[in-house]
mmCIF file of C-alpha atoms in Angstrom:
data_model
loop_
_atom_site.group_PDB
_atom_site.id
_atom_site.type_symbol
_atom_site.label_atom_id
_atom_site.label_comp_id
_atom_site.label_asym_id
_atom_site.label_seq_id
_atom_site.Cartn_x
_atom_site.Cartn_y
_atom_site.Cartn_z
ATOM 1 C CA MET A 22 -3.942 -72.997 -31.935
ATOM 2 C CA LYS A 23 -5.818 -70.276 -29.922
ATOM 3 C CA PRO A 24 -8.352 -68.391 -32.076
ATOM 4 C CA LEU A 25 -7.383 -64.692 -32.757
ATOM 5 C CA ASP A 26 -9.626 -62.351 -30.490
ATOM 6 C CA THR A 27 -11.009 -59.650 -33.067
ATOM 7 C CA THR A 28 -13.530 -58.190 -30.620
ATOM 8 C CA TRP A 29 -12.969 -54.373 -29.782
ATOM 9 C CA ASN A 30 -13.388 -53.536 -26.298
ATOM 10 C CA GLY A 31 -14.744 -50.057 -26.517
ATOM 11 C CA GLY A 32 -15.778 -49.621 -22.940
ATOM 12 C CA SER A 33 -11.913 -50.435 -21.692
ATOM 13 C CA LEU A 34 -10.407 -48.034 -24.384
ATOM 14 C CA LYS A 35 -12.763 -45.149 -23.199
ATOM 15 C CA MET A 36 -11.810 -45.722 -19.560
ATOM 16 C CA LYS A 37 -8.081 -45.626 -20.536
ATOM 17 C CA VAL A 38 -8.653 -42.209 -22.528
ATOM 18 C CA LYS A 39 -10.486 -40.835 -19.549
ATOM 19 C CA THR A 40 -7.837 -41.814 -17.030
ATOM 20 C CA LYS A 41 -5.313 -40.155 -19.186
ATOM 21 C CA LEU A 42 -7.136 -37.128 -19.612
ATOM 22 C CA LYS A 43 -7.914 -36.703 -15.877
ATOM 23 C CA SER A 44 -3.962 -37.249 -15.317
ATOM 24 C CA LEU A 45 -3.234 -34.601 -18.019
ATOM 25 C CA ILE A 46 -5.730 -32.007 -16.698
ATOM 26 C CA PHE A 47 -4.437 -32.541 -13.161
ATOM 27 C CA LEU A 48 -0.745 -32.200 -14.286
ATOM 28 C CA LEU A 49 -1.867 -28.836 -16.357
ATOM 29 C CA ALA A 50 -3.500 -27.611 -13.049
ATOM 30 C CA LEU A 51 -0.563 -28.544 -10.934
ATOM 31 C CA LEU A 52 1.917 -26.870 -13.316
ATOM 32 C CA ILE A 53 -0.380 -23.537 -13.372
ATOM 33 C CA GLY A 54 -0.728 -23.646 -9.603
ATOM 34 C CA LEU A 55 2.869 -23.950 -9.024
ATOM 35 C CA SER A 56 3.557 -21.201 -11.503
ATOM 36 C CA PHE A 57 1.220 -18.845 -9.818
ATOM 37 C CA SER A 58 2.551 -20.003 -6.398
ATOM 38 C CA SER A 59 5.999 -19.337 -7.135
ATOM 39 C CA GLN A 60 5.453 -15.790 -8.413
ATOM 40 C CA ALA A 61 3.078 -15.055 -5.654
ATOM 41 C CA GLU A 62 5.576 -16.075 -2.970
ATOM 42 C CA ALA A 63 8.345 -14.261 -4.304
ATOM 43 C CA ARG A 64 6.604 -10.876 -3.055
ATOM 44 C CA GLN A 65 4.044 -12.353 -0.306
ATOM 45 C CA GLY A 66 4.018 -11.595 3.217
ATOM 46 C CA TRP A 67 4.427 -8.943 6.015
ATOM 47 C CA VAL A 68 6.545 -5.766 5.534
ATOM 48 C CA LEU A 69 7.646 -3.585 8.377
ATOM 49 C CA GLY A 70 8.986 -0.268 7.842
ATOM 50 C CA VAL A 71 10.206 3.102 9.266
ATOM 51 C CA GLN A 72 9.854 6.296 7.261
ATOM 52 C CA VAL A 73 11.180 10.061 7.206
ATOM 53 C CA SER A 74 9.234 12.520 5.133
ATOM 54 C CA GLY A 75 8.829 16.083 4.022
ATOM 55 C CA SER A 76 5.645 17.671 3.611
ATOM 56 C CA ILE A 77 3.905 20.882 2.656
ATOM 57 C CA PHE A 78 0.254 22.131 2.523
ATOM 58 C CA LEU A 79 -0.960 23.181 -0.765
ATOM 59 C CA THR A 80 -3.988 25.214 0.443
ATOM 60 C CA ASN A 81 -3.871 28.483 2.603
ATOM 61 C CA ALA A 82 -6.131 27.092 5.402
ATOM 62 C CA VAL A 83 -6.664 28.153 8.918
ATOM 63 C CA PRO A 84 -3.980 27.791 10.180
ATOM 64 C CA ASP A 85 -1.594 28.504 7.282
ATOM 65 C CA MET A 86 1.313 26.100 7.879
ATOM 66 C CA ASP A 87 5.035 26.118 6.561
ATOM 67 C CA PRO A 88 6.574 22.962 5.168
ATOM 68 C CA GLY A 89 7.823 20.673 7.929
ATOM 69 C CA PRO A 90 9.618 17.248 8.508
ATOM 70 C CA GLY A 91 8.084 14.176 9.729
ATOM 71 C CA PHE A 92 8.594 10.266 10.593
ATOM 72 C CA GLY A 93 6.360 7.307 10.623
ATOM 73 C CA ILE A 94 5.934 3.616 10.801
ATOM 74 C CA ASP A 95 4.200 1.393 8.291
ATOM 75 C CA LEU A 96 3.075 -2.147 8.292
ATOM 76 C CA GLN A 97 1.997 -3.863 4.766
ATOM 77 C CA TYR A 98 0.594 -7.341 3.762
ATOM 78 C CA ARG A 99 1.473 -8.247 0.170
ATOM 79 C CA PHE A 100 -0.824 -10.561 -0.901
ATOM 80 C CA ASN A 101 0.850 -11.602 -4.393
ATOM 81 C CA GLN A 102 2.972 -9.665 -6.830
ATOM 82 C CA ARG A 103 0.398 -7.219 -7.809
ATOM 83 C CA TRP A 104 -1.567 -6.283 -4.612
ATOM 84 C CA ALA A 105 -0.679 -5.138 -0.950
ATOM 85 C CA LEU A 106 -2.357 -3.538 1.713
ATOM 86 C CA GLU A 107 -0.719 -0.860 3.879
ATOM 87 C CA THR A 108 -1.454 0.911 7.207
ATOM 88 C CA ASN A 109 0.734 3.652 8.703
ATOM 89 C CA LEU A 110 1.075 5.980 11.534
ATOM 90 C CA SER A 111 2.877 9.266 10.875
ATOM 91 C CA ALA A 112 3.481 12.506 12.296
ATOM 92 C CA SER A 113 4.971 15.763 10.654
ATOM 93 C CA PHE A 114 5.792 19.121 12.323
ATOM 94 C CA HIS A 115 4.631 22.566 10.980
ATOM 95 C CA ASP A 116 5.226 26.093 12.050
ATOM 96 C CA GLY A 117 2.503 28.663 11.253
ATOM 97 C CA ARG A 118 3.207 31.576 8.970
ATOM 98 C CA ASP A 119 1.746 34.931 7.974
ATOM 99 C CA ALA A 120 -1.204 35.745 10.475
ATOM 100 C CA PHE A 121 -0.160 32.278 12.020
ATOM 101 C CA GLU A 122 3.547 33.129 12.516
ATOM 102 C CA ASN A 123 3.440 32.300 16.285
ATOM 103 C CA ASP A 124 1.263 29.342 15.800
ATOM 104 C CA SER A 125 2.543 25.546 15.376
ATOM 105 C CA GLY A 126 0.945 22.196 14.711
ATOM 106 C CA ILE A 127 1.471 18.414 14.380
ATOM 107 C CA PHE A 128 -0.146 16.652 11.357
ATOM 108 C CA LEU A 129 -1.026 13.076 12.616
ATOM 109 C CA SER A 130 -2.362 10.204 10.632
ATOM 110 C CA LEU A 131 -4.232 7.891 12.963
ATOM 111 C CA PRO A 132 -3.923 5.651 10.827
ATOM 112 C CA THR A 133 -4.161 5.389 7.060
ATOM 113 C CA ALA A 134 -5.308 2.249 5.083
ATOM 114 C CA GLU A 135 -3.893 2.123 1.601
ATOM 115 C CA LEU A 136 -4.414 -0.300 -1.395
ATOM 116 C CA LYS A 137 -1.410 -0.655 -3.634
ATOM 117 C CA LEU A 138 -1.116 -1.753 -7.184
ATOM 118 C CA TYR A 139 2.246 -3.041 -8.367
ATOM 119 C CA LEU A 140 2.778 -2.344 -12.154
ATOM 120 C CA PHE A 141 4.960 -5.214 -12.848
ATOM 121 C CA GLY A 142 3.579 -8.880 -12.957
ATOM 122 C CA GLN A 143 6.875 -10.335 -12.463
ATOM 123 C CA GLU A 144 9.472 -9.870 -9.504
ATOM 124 C CA SER A 145 12.004 -7.184 -10.303
ATOM 125 C CA LYS A 146 14.603 -5.400 -8.314
ATOM 126 C CA VAL A 147 12.690 -1.995 -8.764
ATOM 127 C CA GLU A 148 8.886 -2.324 -8.451
ATOM 128 C CA PRO A 149 6.655 0.708 -9.012
ATOM 129 C CA TYR A 150 3.105 1.208 -7.741
ATOM 130 C CA VAL A 151 0.333 3.441 -7.599
ATOM 131 C CA LEU A 152 -1.850 3.702 -4.157
ATOM 132 C CA ALA A 153 -5.412 4.913 -3.013
ATOM 133 C CA GLY A 154 -6.625 4.770 0.468
ATOM 134 C CA LEU A 155 -8.504 6.422 3.453
ATOM 135 C CA GLY A 156 -7.252 7.748 6.787
ATOM 136 C CA ILE A 157 -8.006 9.701 9.937
ATOM 137 C CA TYR A 158 -6.112 12.769 10.205
ATOM 138 C CA VAL A 159 -5.508 15.092 13.193
ATOM 139 C CA LEU A 160 -4.023 18.691 13.430
ATOM 140 C CA THR A 161 -2.935 19.450 16.868
ATOM 141 C CA GLU A 162 -3.711 22.775 18.576
ATOM 142 C CA GLY A 163 -0.638 24.683 18.531
ATOM 143 C CA ALA A 164 1.069 27.202 20.584
ATOM 144 C CA LEU A 165 -1.900 29.480 20.236
ATOM 145 C CA ASN A 166 -5.310 28.628 21.728
ATOM 146 C CA ASN A 167 -7.281 29.691 18.755
ATOM 147 C CA ASN A 168 -9.309 26.307 17.994
ATOM 148 C CA THR A 169 -7.413 25.752 14.853
ATOM 149 C CA GLY A 170 -6.724 22.138 15.779
ATOM 150 C CA GLY A 171 -9.108 19.503 14.747
ATOM 151 C CA VAL A 172 -9.790 15.885 13.082
ATOM 152 C CA GLY A 173 -11.279 14.684 9.894
ATOM 153 C CA LEU A 174 -11.329 12.131 7.392
ATOM 154 C CA GLY A 175 -9.105 12.260 4.209
ATOM 155 C CA GLY A 176 -8.067 10.520 1.084
ATOM 156 C CA THR A 177 -4.824 9.368 -0.001
ATOM 157 C CA PHE A 178 -3.551 9.095 -3.545
ATOM 158 C CA GLY A 179 0.036 8.838 -4.867
ATOM 159 C CA ALA A 180 2.678 6.534 -6.373
ATOM 160 C CA GLY A 181 6.042 4.933 -5.341
ATOM 161 C CA LEU A 182 8.445 2.339 -5.789
ATOM 162 C CA ASP A 183 10.400 -0.218 -3.851
ATOM 163 C CA TYR A 184 13.965 -0.951 -4.586
ATOM 164 C CA TYR A 185 15.191 -4.229 -3.164
ATOM 165 C CA LEU A 186 18.531 -4.611 -1.593
ATOM 166 C CA SER A 187 17.994 -8.252 -0.635
ATOM 167 C CA ASP A 188 15.013 -10.607 -0.419
ATOM 168 C CA ARG A 189 14.470 -9.292 3.109
ATOM 169 C CA PHE A 190 15.408 -5.445 2.947
ATOM 170 C CA SER A 191 14.258 -2.874 0.602
ATOM 171 C CA LEU A 192 14.155 0.902 0.435
ATOM 172 C CA GLY A 193 10.925 2.660 -0.438
ATOM 173 C CA PHE A 194 10.109 6.097 -2.141
ATOM 174 C CA ALA A 195 6.526 7.581 -2.410
ATOM 175 C CA ALA A 196 4.938 10.831 -3.114
ATOM 176 C CA LYS A 197 1.451 11.204 -1.519
ATOM 177 C CA PHE A 198 -1.474 13.818 -1.910
ATOM 178 C CA ARG A 199 -3.725 13.784 1.574
ATOM 179 C CA PRO A 200 -6.784 15.857 1.013
ATOM 180 C CA THR A 201 -8.733 16.340 4.385
ATOM 181 C CA ALA A 202 -11.948 17.887 5.477
ATOM 182 C CA LEU A 203 -10.919 19.014 8.942
ATOM 183 C CA ILE A 204 -13.549 19.671 11.808
ATOM 184 C CA GLN A 205 -12.085 22.254 13.992
ATOM 185 C CA GLY A 206 -12.337 22.934 17.871
ATOM 186 C CA ASN A 207 -14.862 26.030 17.266
ATOM 187 C CA GLY A 208 -17.092 23.917 14.929
ATOM 188 C CA ALA A 209 -15.778 25.380 11.930
ATOM 189 C CA SER A 210 -14.364 23.341 9.077
ATOM 190 C CA THR A 211 -11.511 23.813 6.702
ATOM 191 C CA GLY A 212 -9.882 21.773 3.746
ATOM 192 C CA LEU A 213 -6.260 20.713 3.776
ATOM 193 C CA ILE A 214 -4.334 19.240 1.078
ATOM 194 C CA ASN A 215 -1.029 17.975 2.582
ATOM 195 C CA PHE A 216 1.688 16.494 0.093
ATOM 196 C CA ALA A 217 4.357 14.462 1.351
ATOM 197 C CA THR A 218 7.507 12.912 -0.088
ATOM 198 C CA ILE A 219 8.586 9.815 1.934
ATOM 199 C CA ILE A 220 11.679 7.627 2.072
ATOM 200 C CA SER A 221 11.222 4.348 4.050
ATOM 201 C CA GLY A 222 13.409 1.428 5.021
ATOM 202 C CA ASP A 223 11.378 -1.764 4.958
ATOM 203 C CA TRP A 224 12.004 -5.368 6.497
ATOM 204 C CA HIS A 225 10.164 -8.251 4.753
ATOM 205 C CA PHE A 226 9.215 -11.071 6.754
#
């Protein structure tokens, strides 16, 4: 009869335990990676949109401008469920008032770059966000040649939400404050605060 082997192969057992631990760690890492990836990919990629807006100037600057309509286009890249970067070109049209009654101007963003933080960590039909950014703003010289046009660097602060009609299309609603230090044609400077409400139609691709 073959004698019973009572020796304990400790090295072999350790190797088996290490192998199983490595397999378990790899499986956990794979599951976590897939979980994060599936969440991120649900709201990841490029977004192209067109927008209409209405805006007012909150300061009585030179020139003093009436509320006016506007339009624009925006291009956004959404990194994941939380973060996105958007750039947009827009124009709004304003008539002068009071002492600038016969004047007019076009307020342009050329362009802005805005960082968005989405408030929900999971995909939803309605996704609110807050935003902040910088932009180059231009106020064109109006009907009167009085050096009131100019260019300057400004900020953008606001909030909004995206309403998803489908995976490919959504409607956007936003409110933005855009304070700008404008250098005018005669070397003078003025401070503008433009407040805009925006509705957009967006295509996700």
